[in-house]
Short mmCIF file of C-alpha atoms in Angstrom, two decimals:
data_model
loop_
_atom_site.label_atom_id
_atom_site.label_comp_id
_atom_site.label_asym_id
_atom_site.label_seq_id
_atom_site.Cartn_x
_atom_site.Cartn_y
_atom_site.Cartn_z
CA UNK A 1181 -61.74 -4.36 247.48
CA UNK A 1182 -58.11 -5.23 248.03
CA UNK A 1183 -57.46 -8.22 250.24
CA UNK A 1184 -54.52 -10.26 251.41
CA UNK A 1185 -52.79 -12.47 248.89
CA UNK A 1186 -49.35 -13.96 248.40
CA UNK A 1187 -46.64 -12.04 246.51
CA UNK A 1188 -46.49 -14.89 243.97
CA UNK A 1189 -49.50 -16.73 242.55
CA UNK A 1190 -49.17 -20.01 240.72
CA UNK A 1191 -50.86 -20.09 237.31
CA UNK A 1192 -52.30 -22.84 235.15
CA UNK A 1193 -52.02 -21.97 231.49
CA UNK A 1194 -53.54 -23.02 228.17
CA UNK A 1195 -51.73 -24.98 225.45
CA UNK A 1196 -52.96 -24.26 221.93
CA UNK A 1197 -52.76 -27.24 219.57
CA UNK A 1198 -52.48 -25.88 216.05
CA UNK A 1199 -51.54 -27.95 213.01
CA UNK A 1200 -48.11 -26.31 212.71
CA UNK A 1201 -47.02 -27.24 216.25
CA UNK A 1202 -44.40 -29.80 217.26
CA UNK A 1203 -45.88 -33.07 218.44
CA UNK A 1204 -45.55 -34.72 221.83
CA UNK A 1205 -42.87 -34.16 224.44
CA UNK A 1206 -40.47 -33.16 221.67
CA UNK A 1207 -42.34 -29.87 221.76
CA UNK A 1208 -41.13 -27.41 224.40
CA UNK A 1209 -44.72 -26.22 224.65
CA UNK A 1210 -45.96 -29.78 225.17
CA UNK A 1211 -43.27 -30.51 227.72
CA UNK A 1212 -43.80 -27.31 229.72
CA UNK A 1213 -47.57 -27.74 229.64
CA UNK A 1214 -47.37 -31.35 230.79
CA UNK A 1215 -44.92 -30.52 233.57
CA UNK A 1216 -46.97 -27.53 234.68
CA UNK A 1217 -50.24 -29.44 234.85
CA UNK A 1218 -49.26 -32.99 235.82
CA UNK A 1219 -45.63 -32.79 236.91
CA UNK A 1220 -44.48 -35.20 234.22
CA UNK A 1221 -43.30 -34.49 230.68
CA UNK A 1222 -44.53 -37.97 229.74
CA UNK A 1223 -48.08 -36.63 229.99
CA UNK A 1224 -47.61 -34.84 226.68
CA UNK A 1225 -49.51 -36.83 224.04
CA UNK A 1226 -47.37 -38.06 221.15
CA UNK A 1227 -49.94 -37.31 218.45
CA UNK A 1228 -50.84 -33.79 219.58
CA UNK A 1229 -49.19 -30.77 217.87
CA UNK A 1230 -48.41 -28.50 220.82
CA UNK A 1231 -48.00 -25.07 219.23
CA UNK A 1232 -48.37 -22.29 221.80
CA UNK A 1233 -48.43 -21.95 225.57
CA UNK A 1234 -50.49 -18.87 226.51
CA UNK A 1235 -49.81 -17.01 229.75
CA UNK A 1236 -52.17 -14.11 230.37
CA UNK A 1237 -55.78 -13.00 230.37
CA UNK A 1238 -56.77 -13.08 226.69
CA UNK A 1239 -60.22 -14.75 226.42
CA UNK A 1240 -59.07 -17.05 223.61
CA UNK A 1241 -56.73 -18.81 226.07
CA UNK A 1242 -57.16 -17.43 229.58
CA UNK A 1243 -54.87 -18.50 232.42
CA UNK A 1244 -56.06 -19.50 235.86
CA UNK A 1245 -54.56 -18.60 239.21
CA UNK A 1246 -54.50 -21.48 241.66
CA UNK A 1247 -55.49 -21.30 245.31
CA UNK A 1248 -52.54 -20.60 247.58
CA UNK A 1249 -51.29 -22.86 250.29
CA UNK A 1250 -49.60 -21.54 253.39
CA UNK A 1251 -46.25 -20.17 252.15
CA UNK A 1252 -43.07 -22.00 252.94
CA UNK A 1253 -41.09 -20.00 255.48
CA UNK A 1254 -37.49 -21.03 255.84
CA UNK A 1255 -34.20 -19.36 256.36
CA UNK A 1256 -32.72 -21.40 253.52
CA UNK A 1257 -34.76 -21.06 250.32
CA UNK A 1258 -32.48 -23.53 248.57
CA UNK A 1259 -33.94 -26.36 250.67
CA UNK A 1260 -37.60 -25.56 250.02
CA UNK A 1261 -39.01 -27.27 246.94
CA UNK A 1262 -42.64 -27.81 247.91
CA UNK A 1263 -45.37 -26.92 245.42
CA UNK A 1264 -48.52 -25.21 246.69
CA UNK A 1265 -51.04 -26.99 244.48
CA UNK A 1266 -52.57 -28.77 247.47
CA UNK A 1267 -54.30 -25.65 248.72
CA UNK A 1268 -58.03 -25.67 249.27
CA UNK A 1269 -60.33 -23.72 247.00
CA UNK A 1270 -61.07 -23.48 243.31
CA UNK A 1271 -58.87 -22.10 240.50
CA UNK A 1272 -59.92 -18.66 239.29
CA UNK A 1273 -59.48 -16.87 235.98
CA UNK A 1274 -56.58 -14.46 236.25
CA UNK A 1275 -58.78 -11.71 234.80
CA UNK A 1276 -61.43 -12.34 237.45
CA UNK A 1277 -58.75 -12.23 240.13
CA UNK A 1278 -57.48 -8.91 238.75
CA UNK A 1279 -61.02 -7.55 238.69
CA UNK A 1280 -61.19 -8.31 242.41
CA UNK A 1281 -57.68 -6.98 243.07
CA UNK A 1282 -57.09 -4.09 240.64
CA UNK A 1283 -54.30 -2.72 242.84
CA UNK A 1284 -52.25 -5.78 241.80
CA UNK A 1285 -51.71 -4.08 238.42
CA UNK A 1286 -50.02 -1.07 239.99
CA UNK A 1287 -50.96 2.59 239.63
CA UNK A 1288 -49.30 3.20 236.25
CA UNK A 1289 -50.83 0.16 234.53
CA UNK A 1290 -54.22 0.92 236.07
CA UNK A 1291 -54.10 4.43 234.68
CA UNK A 1292 -52.92 3.47 231.18
CA UNK A 1293 -54.72 0.12 230.75
CA UNK A 1294 -57.54 0.15 233.33
CA UNK A 1295 -58.22 -3.29 234.72
CA UNK A 1296 -56.12 -5.01 232.05
CA UNK A 1297 -52.85 -6.90 231.93
CA UNK A 1298 -51.47 -5.22 228.79
CA UNK A 1299 -49.35 -8.11 227.51
CA UNK A 1300 -49.76 -11.74 226.47
CA UNK A 1301 -46.80 -14.05 227.12
CA UNK A 1302 -46.24 -17.21 225.05
CA UNK A 1303 -43.94 -20.08 224.19
CA UNK A 1304 -44.02 -21.28 220.56
CA UNK A 1305 -42.98 -24.66 219.12
CA UNK A 1306 -43.01 -24.45 215.32
CA UNK A 1307 -42.73 -27.57 213.14
CA UNK A 1308 -43.94 -26.02 209.89
CA UNK A 1309 -44.54 -22.53 208.60
CA UNK A 1310 -47.17 -20.24 210.04
CA UNK A 1311 -49.17 -18.02 207.73
CA UNK A 1312 -47.95 -15.00 205.80
CA UNK A 1313 -49.44 -12.42 208.12
CA UNK A 1314 -49.36 -9.02 209.77
CA UNK A 1315 -51.00 -7.54 212.83
CA UNK A 1316 -53.16 -4.42 212.62
CA UNK A 1317 -52.46 -1.13 214.36
CA UNK A 1318 -54.95 0.05 216.98
CA UNK A 1319 -57.20 1.99 214.59
CA UNK A 1320 -57.43 -0.83 212.06
CA UNK A 1321 -57.97 -3.39 214.82
CA UNK A 1322 -60.97 -1.44 216.04
CA UNK A 1323 -62.39 -1.28 212.50
CA UNK A 1324 -61.83 -4.99 211.82
CA UNK A 1325 -63.34 -6.04 215.14
CA UNK A 1326 -66.40 -3.88 214.51
CA UNK A 1327 -67.00 -5.18 210.98
CA UNK A 1328 -65.68 -8.77 211.25
CA UNK A 1329 -65.90 -9.83 214.91
CA UNK A 1330 -65.88 -13.50 213.94
CA UNK A 1331 -62.42 -13.16 212.35
CA UNK A 1332 -60.97 -10.42 214.56
CA UNK A 1333 -61.99 -11.17 218.12
CA UNK A 1334 -60.68 -8.07 219.89
CA UNK A 1335 -60.04 -4.41 219.10
CA UNK A 1336 -56.42 -4.17 220.17
CA UNK A 1337 -53.20 -3.87 218.21
CA UNK A 1338 -50.59 -6.62 218.45
CA UNK A 1339 -46.94 -5.56 218.28
CA UNK A 1340 -44.81 -8.53 219.29
CA UNK A 1341 -41.31 -9.82 219.98
CA UNK A 1342 -39.91 -13.32 219.45
CA UNK A 1343 -36.89 -14.46 221.50
CA UNK A 1344 -35.26 -17.63 220.17
CA UNK A 1345 -34.57 -20.56 222.50
CA UNK A 1346 -33.47 -22.78 219.58
CA UNK A 1347 -32.37 -21.72 216.08
CA UNK A 1348 -35.53 -20.00 214.89
CA UNK A 1349 -36.38 -19.32 211.24
CA UNK A 1350 -38.70 -16.58 210.06
CA UNK A 1351 -39.70 -14.54 207.07
CA UNK A 1352 -39.71 -10.98 208.32
CA UNK A 1353 -40.13 -7.65 206.54
CA UNK A 1354 -39.64 -6.90 202.87
CA UNK A 1355 -36.40 -7.35 200.96
CA UNK A 1356 -34.97 -4.33 199.17
CA UNK A 1357 -36.13 -3.39 195.68
CA UNK A 1358 -32.72 -4.47 194.40
CA UNK A 1359 -33.15 -7.95 195.84
CA UNK A 1360 -36.62 -8.24 194.33
CA UNK A 1361 -35.28 -7.18 190.91
CA UNK A 1362 -32.62 -9.88 191.14
CA UNK A 1363 -35.27 -12.48 191.95
CA UNK A 1364 -37.50 -11.38 189.08
CA UNK A 1365 -34.55 -11.62 186.68
CA UNK A 1366 -33.38 -15.02 187.94
CA UNK A 1367 -36.73 -16.71 188.62
CA UNK A 1368 -38.87 -16.60 185.46
CA UNK A 1369 -41.74 -18.38 187.23
CA UNK A 1370 -41.95 -15.53 189.75
CA UNK A 1371 -41.98 -12.99 186.94
CA UNK A 1372 -44.85 -14.76 185.22
CA UNK A 1373 -46.79 -15.17 188.46
CA UNK A 1374 -46.50 -11.44 189.17
CA UNK A 1375 -47.38 -10.60 185.57
CA UNK A 1376 -45.21 -8.98 182.90
CA UNK A 1377 -46.57 -5.48 183.48
CA UNK A 1378 -45.80 -5.36 187.20
CA UNK A 1379 -42.50 -7.21 186.84
CA UNK A 1380 -41.37 -4.74 184.18
CA UNK A 1381 -42.40 -1.82 186.41
CA UNK A 1382 -40.12 -3.09 189.17
CA UNK A 1383 -37.24 -3.48 186.74
CA UNK A 1384 -37.79 -0.07 185.11
CA UNK A 1385 -37.91 1.70 188.47
CA UNK A 1386 -34.55 0.20 189.33
CA UNK A 1387 -33.07 1.03 185.94
CA UNK A 1388 -33.96 4.71 186.36
CA UNK A 1389 -32.02 4.79 189.61
CA UNK A 1390 -29.01 3.08 188.06
CA UNK A 1391 -29.00 5.68 185.28
CA UNK A 1392 -28.42 8.42 187.81
CA UNK A 1393 -31.81 10.11 187.94
CA UNK A 1394 -31.69 9.95 191.73
CA UNK A 1395 -29.03 12.59 192.21
CA UNK A 1396 -30.73 15.79 191.09
CA UNK A 1397 -33.00 18.16 193.07
CA UNK A 1398 -34.86 15.67 195.21
CA UNK A 1399 -35.14 13.11 192.46
CA UNK A 1400 -33.64 10.57 194.86
CA UNK A 1401 -36.80 10.75 196.98
CA UNK A 1402 -38.96 10.54 193.86
CA UNK A 1403 -37.01 7.48 192.76
CA UNK A 1404 -37.51 5.79 196.11
CA UNK A 1405 -41.24 6.48 195.88
CA UNK A 1406 -41.37 5.02 192.38
CA UNK A 1407 -39.50 1.89 193.49
CA UNK A 1408 -41.72 1.42 196.51
CA UNK A 1409 -44.87 1.93 194.45
CA UNK A 1410 -43.71 -0.65 191.89
CA UNK A 1411 -42.77 -3.03 194.74
CA UNK A 1412 -46.16 -2.60 196.39
CA UNK A 1413 -48.07 -3.12 193.14
CA UNK A 1414 -46.04 -6.25 192.35
CA UNK A 1415 -46.72 -7.74 195.79
CA UNK A 1416 -50.45 -7.11 195.50
CA UNK A 1417 -50.48 -8.51 191.96
CA UNK A 1418 -48.87 -11.73 193.22
CA UNK A 1419 -51.04 -12.14 196.30
CA UNK A 1420 -54.28 -11.56 194.33
CA UNK A 1421 -53.28 -13.65 191.31
CA UNK A 1422 -55.64 -16.40 190.16
CA UNK A 1423 -55.01 -19.61 192.07
CA UNK A 1424 -54.64 -21.74 188.95
CA UNK A 1425 -51.99 -19.37 187.60
CA UNK A 1426 -50.07 -19.57 190.88
CA UNK A 1427 -50.26 -23.35 190.95
CA UNK A 1428 -49.05 -23.63 187.35
CA UNK A 1429 -45.98 -21.43 187.82
CA UNK A 1430 -45.17 -22.81 191.26
CA UNK A 1431 -45.26 -26.37 189.94
CA UNK A 1432 -42.95 -25.34 187.11
CA UNK A 1433 -40.55 -23.67 189.56
CA UNK A 1434 -40.40 -26.69 191.88
CA UNK A 1435 -39.78 -29.05 188.97
CA UNK A 1436 -36.97 -26.85 187.67
CA UNK A 1437 -35.33 -26.57 191.09
CA UNK A 1438 -35.55 -30.34 191.55
CA UNK A 1439 -33.73 -30.82 188.25
CA UNK A 1440 -31.12 -28.11 188.85
CA UNK A 1441 -30.37 -29.31 192.38
CA UNK A 1442 -28.58 -32.26 190.81
CA UNK A 1443 -26.10 -29.95 189.08
CA UNK A 1444 -25.71 -27.01 191.48
CA UNK A 1445 -26.31 -25.96 195.06
CA UNK A 1446 -29.59 -24.14 195.37
CA UNK A 1447 -29.67 -20.72 196.99
CA UNK A 1448 -31.04 -20.30 200.50
CA UNK A 1449 -34.29 -18.85 199.19
CA UNK A 1450 -34.66 -21.60 196.56
CA UNK A 1451 -34.25 -24.29 199.25
CA UNK A 1452 -36.81 -22.52 201.38
CA UNK A 1453 -39.29 -22.37 198.48
CA UNK A 1454 -38.99 -26.13 197.96
CA UNK A 1455 -39.59 -26.76 201.66
CA UNK A 1456 -42.59 -24.44 201.86
CA UNK A 1457 -44.14 -25.95 198.75
CA UNK A 1458 -43.97 -29.39 200.36
CA UNK A 1459 -45.85 -28.01 203.37
CA UNK A 1460 -48.36 -25.91 201.40
CA UNK A 1461 -48.58 -27.21 197.80
CA UNK A 1462 -49.79 -24.65 195.28
CA UNK A 1463 -50.00 -21.83 197.84
CA UNK A 1464 -49.23 -18.25 196.80
CA UNK A 1465 -47.41 -17.78 200.11
CA UNK A 1466 -44.60 -19.96 198.79
CA UNK A 1467 -43.80 -17.44 196.04
CA UNK A 1468 -44.26 -14.50 198.41
CA UNK A 1469 -41.08 -15.70 200.16
CA UNK A 1470 -39.13 -13.97 197.38
CA UNK A 1471 -40.48 -10.64 198.67
CA UNK A 1472 -39.50 -11.26 202.31
CA UNK A 1473 -36.27 -11.46 204.30
CA UNK A 1474 -35.34 -14.97 205.43
CA UNK A 1475 -33.68 -14.79 208.86
CA UNK A 1476 -32.49 -17.37 211.38
CA UNK A 1477 -32.27 -16.23 214.97
CA UNK A 1478 -29.78 -17.98 217.21
CA UNK A 1479 -30.73 -18.77 220.82
CA UNK A 1480 -30.69 -15.52 222.77
CA UNK A 1481 -31.48 -13.32 219.77
CA UNK A 1482 -34.84 -11.58 219.43
CA UNK A 1483 -36.76 -9.80 216.72
CA UNK A 1484 -39.43 -7.11 217.08
CA UNK A 1485 -42.47 -6.94 214.82
CA UNK A 1486 -44.42 -3.71 214.78
CA UNK A 1487 -47.98 -3.41 213.51
CA UNK A 1488 -48.49 -3.65 209.73
CA UNK A 1489 -45.24 -5.53 209.07
CA UNK A 1490 -45.36 -8.85 207.14
CA UNK A 1491 -43.87 -11.98 208.64
CA UNK A 1492 -44.18 -15.74 208.94
CA UNK A 1493 -42.49 -17.97 211.51
CA UNK A 1494 -41.05 -21.03 209.80
CA UNK A 1495 -39.39 -23.42 212.26
CA UNK A 1496 -37.92 -23.59 215.75
CA UNK A 1497 -38.94 -22.56 219.24
CA UNK A 1498 -39.16 -19.19 220.92
CA UNK A 1499 -40.43 -17.13 223.78
CA UNK A 1500 -42.93 -14.59 222.47
CA UNK A 1501 -44.50 -11.54 224.04
CA UNK A 1502 -47.03 -9.14 222.57
CA UNK A 1503 -49.77 -6.69 223.35
CA UNK A 1504 -52.82 -8.54 224.64
CA UNK A 1505 -54.45 -9.36 221.32
CA UNK A 1506 -55.03 -12.27 218.97
CA UNK A 1507 -55.64 -10.24 215.80
CA UNK A 1508 -53.96 -11.74 212.74
CA UNK A 1509 -54.50 -10.69 209.11
CA UNK A 1510 -53.50 -13.64 206.90
CA UNK A 1511 -52.91 -14.05 203.17
CA UNK A 1512 -50.93 -17.22 202.52
CA UNK A 1513 -49.53 -20.50 203.91
CA UNK A 1514 -52.70 -21.23 205.83
CA UNK A 1515 -56.01 -23.09 205.60
CA UNK A 1516 -57.57 -20.35 207.77
CA UNK A 1517 -59.47 -17.27 206.68
CA UNK A 1518 -57.49 -15.04 204.30
CA UNK A 1519 -58.02 -11.31 204.12
CA UNK A 1520 -55.66 -10.52 201.27
CA UNK A 1521 -57.00 -7.09 200.36
CA UNK A 1522 -56.70 -5.92 203.95
CA UNK A 1523 -53.18 -7.30 204.28
CA UNK A 1524 -51.93 -5.68 201.08
CA UNK A 1525 -53.51 -2.35 202.04
CA UNK A 1526 -52.30 -2.21 205.64
CA UNK A 1527 -48.59 -2.94 205.14
CA UNK A 1528 -46.00 -0.17 205.46
CA UNK A 1529 -43.78 -1.64 202.72
CA UNK A 1530 -40.64 -0.74 204.62
CA UNK A 1531 -37.67 -2.55 203.14
CA UNK A 1532 -34.43 -4.00 204.46
CA UNK A 1533 -33.26 -6.53 207.03
CA UNK A 1534 -34.90 -6.34 210.45
CA UNK A 1535 -32.88 -5.35 213.50
CA UNK A 1536 -32.04 -8.12 215.95
CA UNK A 1537 -31.91 -7.68 219.72
CA UNK A 1538 -29.27 -9.52 221.75
CA UNK A 1539 -30.47 -8.47 225.18
CA UNK A 1540 -28.97 -5.92 227.53
CA UNK A 1541 -27.28 -7.34 230.65
CA UNK A 1542 -28.53 -5.53 233.75
CA UNK A 1543 -27.03 -7.90 236.33
CA UNK A 1544 -24.62 -10.85 235.97
CA UNK A 1545 -27.64 -13.16 235.78
CA UNK A 1546 -30.32 -11.08 234.06
CA UNK A 1547 -30.62 -9.64 230.55
CA UNK A 1548 -33.56 -7.58 229.34
CA UNK A 1549 -35.04 -7.38 225.85
CA UNK A 1550 -36.77 -4.04 225.39
CA UNK A 1551 -38.82 -3.48 222.21
CA UNK A 1552 -40.12 -0.05 221.16
CA UNK A 1553 -43.56 -0.90 222.55
CA UNK A 1554 -45.10 0.27 225.82
CA UNK A 1555 -46.95 -2.92 226.71
CA UNK A 1556 -44.06 -5.27 227.45
CA UNK A 1557 -40.43 -6.25 227.71
CA UNK A 1558 -38.86 -9.60 228.63
CA UNK A 1559 -36.14 -10.62 231.06
CA UNK A 1560 -34.01 -13.74 230.65
CA UNK A 1561 -32.82 -15.00 234.03
CA UNK A 1562 -30.03 -17.59 234.31
CA UNK A 1563 -28.88 -18.65 237.78
CA UNK A 1564 -26.08 -21.27 237.98
CA UNK A 1565 -26.46 -24.22 240.31
CA UNK A 1566 -25.85 -23.33 243.94
CA UNK A 1567 -26.06 -19.59 243.39
CA UNK A 1568 -28.65 -16.95 244.25
CA UNK A 1569 -29.48 -13.89 242.15
CA UNK A 1570 -31.55 -10.81 242.91
CA UNK A 1571 -34.13 -10.02 240.25
CA UNK A 1572 -34.58 -6.40 239.18
CA UNK A 1573 -37.21 -4.59 241.22
CA UNK A 1574 -40.16 -3.43 239.14
CA UNK A 1575 -43.28 -1.53 240.08
CA UNK A 1576 -45.72 -3.25 237.73
CA UNK A 1577 -47.13 -6.77 237.37
CA UNK A 1578 -45.19 -9.59 235.74
CA UNK A 1579 -45.47 -13.23 234.67
CA UNK A 1580 -42.60 -15.58 235.48
CA UNK A 1581 -41.98 -18.81 233.52
CA UNK A 1582 -39.60 -21.48 234.81
CA UNK A 1583 -38.08 -22.72 231.56
CA UNK A 1584 -35.32 -25.01 232.81
CA UNK A 1585 -34.03 -26.38 236.11
CA UNK A 1586 -35.36 -26.09 239.64
CA UNK A 1587 -34.85 -23.93 242.67
CA UNK A 1588 -36.68 -21.42 244.79
CA UNK A 1589 -37.96 -17.88 244.68
CA UNK A 1590 -37.79 -16.02 247.97
CA UNK A 1591 -39.74 -12.81 248.39
CA UNK A 1592 -38.98 -10.11 250.91
CA UNK A 1593 -40.78 -6.77 251.07
CA UNK A 1594 -38.44 -3.88 250.46
CA UNK A 1595 -39.77 -2.00 253.50
CA UNK A 1596 -41.34 -4.77 255.51
CA UNK A 1597 -44.67 -4.32 253.71
CA UNK A 1598 -45.62 -3.75 250.11
CA UNK A 1599 -47.10 -0.40 249.20
CA UNK A 1600 -49.52 -0.97 246.40
CA UNK A 1601 -51.56 1.74 244.69
CA UNK A 1602 -50.68 4.28 247.35
CA UNK A 1603 -51.65 2.26 250.44
CA UNK A 1604 -49.69 -0.05 252.73
CA UNK A 1605 -51.81 -3.14 252.13
CA UNK A 1606 -52.73 -5.98 249.81
CA UNK A 1607 -49.81 -8.41 250.10
CA UNK A 1608 -49.58 -10.78 253.01
CA UNK A 1609 -45.85 -11.33 253.24
CA UNK A 1610 -43.67 -12.57 256.07
CA UNK A 1611 -40.11 -11.30 256.36
CA UNK A 1612 -39.26 -14.24 254.11
CA UNK A 1613 -41.65 -16.00 251.68
CA UNK A 1614 -40.16 -18.97 249.86
CA UNK A 1615 -41.70 -20.69 246.86
CA UNK A 1616 -40.19 -23.81 245.34
CA UNK A 1617 -40.03 -23.64 241.55
CA UNK A 1618 -39.66 -26.34 238.93
CA UNK A 1619 -39.47 -26.40 235.15
CA UNK A 1620 -42.96 -25.83 233.76
CA UNK A 1621 -44.12 -23.60 236.61
CA UNK A 1622 -45.70 -20.26 235.76
CA UNK A 1623 -46.38 -17.50 238.28
CA UNK A 1624 -48.17 -14.17 238.33
CA UNK A 1625 -46.31 -11.59 240.39
CA UNK A 1626 -48.56 -8.69 241.46
CA UNK A 1627 -47.27 -5.15 241.38
CA UNK A 1628 -45.42 -4.10 244.51
CA UNK A 1629 -42.13 -3.13 246.03
CA UNK A 1630 -41.06 -6.60 247.12
CA UNK A 1631 -37.66 -8.03 246.31
CA UNK A 1632 -37.30 -11.38 244.54
CA UNK A 1633 -34.31 -13.68 244.94
CA UNK A 1634 -33.88 -16.72 242.68
CA UNK A 1635 -31.82 -19.72 243.81
CA UNK A 1636 -30.88 -22.76 241.72
CA UNK A 1637 -30.77 -26.22 243.29
CA UNK A 1638 -30.62 -29.83 242.10
CA UNK A 1639 -33.99 -31.49 241.66
CA UNK A 1640 -33.49 -34.74 243.58
CA UNK A 1641 -36.71 -36.50 242.55
CA UNK A 1642 -37.52 -34.88 239.22
CA UNK A 1643 -37.06 -35.96 235.62
CA UNK A 1644 -34.19 -33.61 234.85
CA UNK A 1645 -31.07 -32.37 236.52
CA UNK A 1646 -30.04 -29.03 235.11
CA UNK A 1647 -26.91 -26.98 235.90
CA UNK A 1648 -28.88 -23.74 235.75
CA UNK A 1649 -32.23 -22.29 236.74
CA UNK A 1650 -33.46 -20.53 233.59
CA UNK A 1651 -36.54 -18.34 233.72
CA UNK A 1652 -38.23 -15.73 231.56
CA UNK A 1653 -40.23 -12.85 232.96
CA UNK A 1654 -42.65 -10.69 230.99
CA UNK A 1655 -43.32 -7.26 232.41
CA UNK A 1656 -44.58 -3.86 231.32
CA UNK A 1657 -41.88 -1.83 229.57
CA UNK A 1658 -40.28 0.16 232.40
CA UNK A 1659 -39.84 3.13 230.06
CA UNK A 1660 -43.63 3.34 229.85
CA UNK A 1661 -44.05 3.41 233.63
#
């Protein structure tokens, strides 16, 4: 049954400590986690690789909602910087709270994803490469979860988007057939690792196109199919090659590049191969880099990754949002379980550079990143010191991360009272509800028609003084509502 609750609920989130994470307070994940749980970045442990901060309901890293203190009520939200952690009561799993308050999801989300927050919000701090991987579509996820529940812990798909907050490197999507042919011709070790038969098939398919076969009566489409088939077969041949063969040719390649680096500047991909081999010696994923696009996102740029598309994050830090799933099919650059046959079979084998998103400004202080997925989109909110900005009104639930700076969020119902799920109830809100916010804070904002105003102020007793209040908000894609 719906009850009274504040329009903003403070969350306590889980930090995942994977081997590839950045250690200590040098990790944005470690710093945010330490600030959010203890109030001090110094609480981040120097020897711990803080990899991911999870914000959501997924059972592999579920967030808690904290008991609420009496809201600050002031006519000047810029002067109110009091946290509400001192409230009485016990923390509660966000999912349990939503089970008790399903109207907090809003009517549209309740109808499409009953009882579920459809997205998982994260921050990533990447020191070394993640696995060569892809995420299954919904049908495959259901099959994998049914047959291998130990390795695939849920039955959902996992489209995702990464938004860079530092320069962020990734392998993403397949290169063109032309680029692969150039690599096969210039890297003899790759050719031998693939095998002469499959390497020659890639080269022959390209030669047929160069000879002009692709211009007559649909032969262009036939040529593209032949090139893609040769590409696909070559990738599978590499990924399933005997480990000793891979190690032999990879060692030869690294030795040659070491020698040639003294006489010439190595290509971008050659430098990457040397770096990956240092992180994962003898791993087939190092050679698979020749099949994949190497991209570097600049802060503020984002990339979308649909189901069944290969990728590997390499270095840097990002905000990430995805459908609420943790399903990953891996085949290289990892000590974890590899499901190479599934990966090679599930991929679309689309080729070409991925499209980057730069965000669409919707107010002077807010840009939105909208992927072609129903479950989520992300707002970047930047409020200069001393200013106040209205956040876009949305009808569904959202999660708000304070990434930098300090200030306040004031909440005012649009019509004096929030109307949630068709009834005037559920949110106890005064004409003005003010919540102090600090870097590291995370909040769940229930669905409703309330208005949010963000104000940036100087933190007088904190560890940092920032000229801007920077926040990120994950929400359901408004086009799906």
